[in-house]
Amino acid sequence: MAKIKKGDQVIVIAGKEKGKQGTVLSVSNDRVMVEGLNLVKKHQKPNRATGAEGAVVTQEASLHISNVAVFNATTQKADRVGYQTIEGVKTRVYKSNGESVAVAK
C-alpha cells in the first residue's frame, strides 16, 4: 500500500532530480508523476484527423515511488509516513514528530 497520495508535497531522494521538490499529480502502482520534475522530450506525430501539428513536446515522466519521500514542512526534510487511529479515524502521520500529514488540494 502506497503511503504517498495525490496532492502530497514530495522531495526526490535519488536519481538525476535528487533534492528537488514538487507536488504529486498521480500515483499508479509503484510509479508517481511529480509536477515539473523528470521532464522528457516526446516527438509528437502530426494528426490530420484532429489537425494537430507535429512537434517536440516536453512533458513529465513518472518516477519510481521509492525515489521520492513526503516533505515535512515543519522540519524542512524528507520524512516517512505511518498510520495512526485518532478518535476512530485512520490518519497519516509523520514518523519523526507524529504530526498529521495535511494534503493540499
Short mmCIF file of C-alpha atoms in Angstrom, two decimals:
data_model
loop_
_atom_site.label_atom_id
_atom_site.label_comp_id
_atom_site.label_asym_id
_atom_site.label_seq_id
_atom_site.Cartn_x
_atom_site.Cartn_y
_atom_site.Cartn_z
CA MET A 1 0.00 0.00 0.00
CA ALA A 2 1.47 3.32 -1.09
CA LYS A 3 1.81 5.95 1.62
CA ILE A 4 2.23 8.74 -0.94
CA LYS A 5 -1.02 10.22 -2.23
CA LYS A 6 -2.06 12.63 -4.97
CA GLY A 7 -1.52 16.23 -3.86
CA ASP A 8 1.33 15.44 -1.42
CA GLN A 9 4.40 17.67 -1.39
CA VAL A 10 7.36 15.35 -2.07
CA ILE A 11 11.13 15.59 -2.38
CA VAL A 12 13.21 13.39 -4.68
CA ILE A 13 15.77 11.38 -2.69
CA ALA A 14 17.53 9.53 -5.55
CA GLY A 15 18.24 9.93 -9.25
CA LYS A 16 19.02 12.84 -11.56
CA GLU A 17 16.38 15.07 -9.91
CA LYS A 18 17.69 14.46 -6.36
CA GLY A 19 16.88 17.28 -3.92
CA LYS A 20 14.09 18.84 -6.00
CA GLN A 21 10.53 19.25 -4.67
CA GLY A 22 7.15 19.06 -6.32
CA THR A 23 3.51 18.10 -5.95
CA VAL A 24 2.28 14.60 -6.82
CA LEU A 25 -0.02 14.67 -9.86
CA SER A 26 -0.88 10.96 -9.88
CA VAL A 27 0.07 7.64 -8.32
CA SER A 28 -0.28 4.32 -10.12
CA ASN A 29 1.13 1.01 -8.85
CA ASP A 30 4.74 1.83 -7.97
CA ARG A 31 5.16 4.99 -10.07
CA VAL A 32 4.42 8.65 -9.29
CA MET A 33 4.11 11.70 -11.55
CA VAL A 34 5.56 14.83 -9.93
CA GLU A 35 4.74 18.29 -11.26
CA GLY A 36 7.69 19.89 -13.07
CA LEU A 37 10.15 17.03 -12.43
CA ASN A 38 11.70 14.32 -14.64
CA LEU A 39 10.92 16.23 -17.83
CA VAL A 40 11.41 14.35 -21.10
CA LYS A 41 11.04 15.32 -24.75
CA LYS A 42 8.42 13.46 -26.79
CA HIS A 43 8.30 13.64 -30.58
CA GLN A 44 4.61 14.11 -31.43
CA LYS A 45 3.47 12.94 -34.86
CA PRO A 46 1.12 15.15 -36.85
CA ASN A 47 -2.52 14.00 -36.91
CA ARG A 48 -4.58 15.11 -39.90
CA ALA A 49 -7.86 13.99 -38.32
CA THR A 50 -7.54 16.36 -35.34
CA GLY A 51 -5.46 18.99 -37.14
CA ALA A 52 -2.60 18.63 -34.65
CA GLU A 53 0.83 19.54 -35.99
CA GLY A 54 3.98 17.56 -35.36
CA ALA A 55 6.21 18.94 -32.62
CA VAL A 56 8.67 18.11 -29.89
CA VAL A 57 6.67 18.24 -26.64
CA THR A 58 8.19 18.49 -23.15
CA GLN A 59 6.26 16.52 -20.54
CA GLU A 60 6.68 14.89 -17.13
CA ALA A 61 7.65 11.24 -16.91
CA SER A 62 6.97 9.03 -13.90
CA LEU A 63 9.41 8.33 -11.08
CA HIS A 64 9.60 5.16 -9.03
CA ILE A 65 7.84 5.60 -5.68
CA SER A 66 10.98 4.52 -3.80
CA ASN A 67 12.84 7.56 -5.16
CA VAL A 68 10.53 10.10 -3.52
CA ALA A 69 9.64 10.87 0.10
CA VAL A 70 6.95 13.04 1.64
CA PHE A 71 8.29 16.51 2.52
CA ASN A 72 7.70 17.58 6.13
CA ALA A 73 7.25 21.38 6.15
CA THR A 74 7.87 21.57 9.92
CA THR A 75 11.34 20.00 9.83
CA GLN A 76 12.11 21.04 6.21
CA LYS A 77 13.27 17.47 5.48
CA ALA A 78 12.07 14.28 3.83
CA ASP A 79 10.05 12.12 6.18
CA ARG A 80 8.49 8.68 6.40
CA VAL A 81 4.75 8.27 6.85
CA GLY A 82 2.83 5.92 9.11
CA TYR A 83 -0.79 5.43 10.12
CA GLN A 84 -2.48 6.04 13.47
CA THR A 85 -6.08 5.74 14.56
CA ILE A 86 -7.13 9.01 16.18
CA GLU A 87 -10.68 9.08 17.59
CA GLY A 88 -11.68 6.15 15.38
CA VAL A 89 -10.33 7.75 12.19
CA LYS A 90 -7.30 6.32 10.41
CA THR A 91 -4.91 9.20 9.60
CA ARG A 92 -1.43 9.51 8.11
CA VAL A 93 1.24 10.89 10.44
CA TYR A 94 4.92 11.79 10.09
CA LYS A 95 7.23 9.22 11.73
CA SER A 96 9.68 11.86 13.04
CA ASN A 97 7.32 14.04 15.07
CA GLY A 98 3.91 12.32 14.99
CA GLU A 99 2.11 15.28 13.38
CA SER A 100 -0.75 14.65 10.97
CA VAL A 101 0.01 14.85 7.25
CA ALA A 102 -2.08 17.57 5.61
CA VAL A 103 -2.86 17.09 1.91
CA ALA A 104 -3.07 20.31 -0.09
CA LYS A 105 -5.85 20.05 -2.66
#
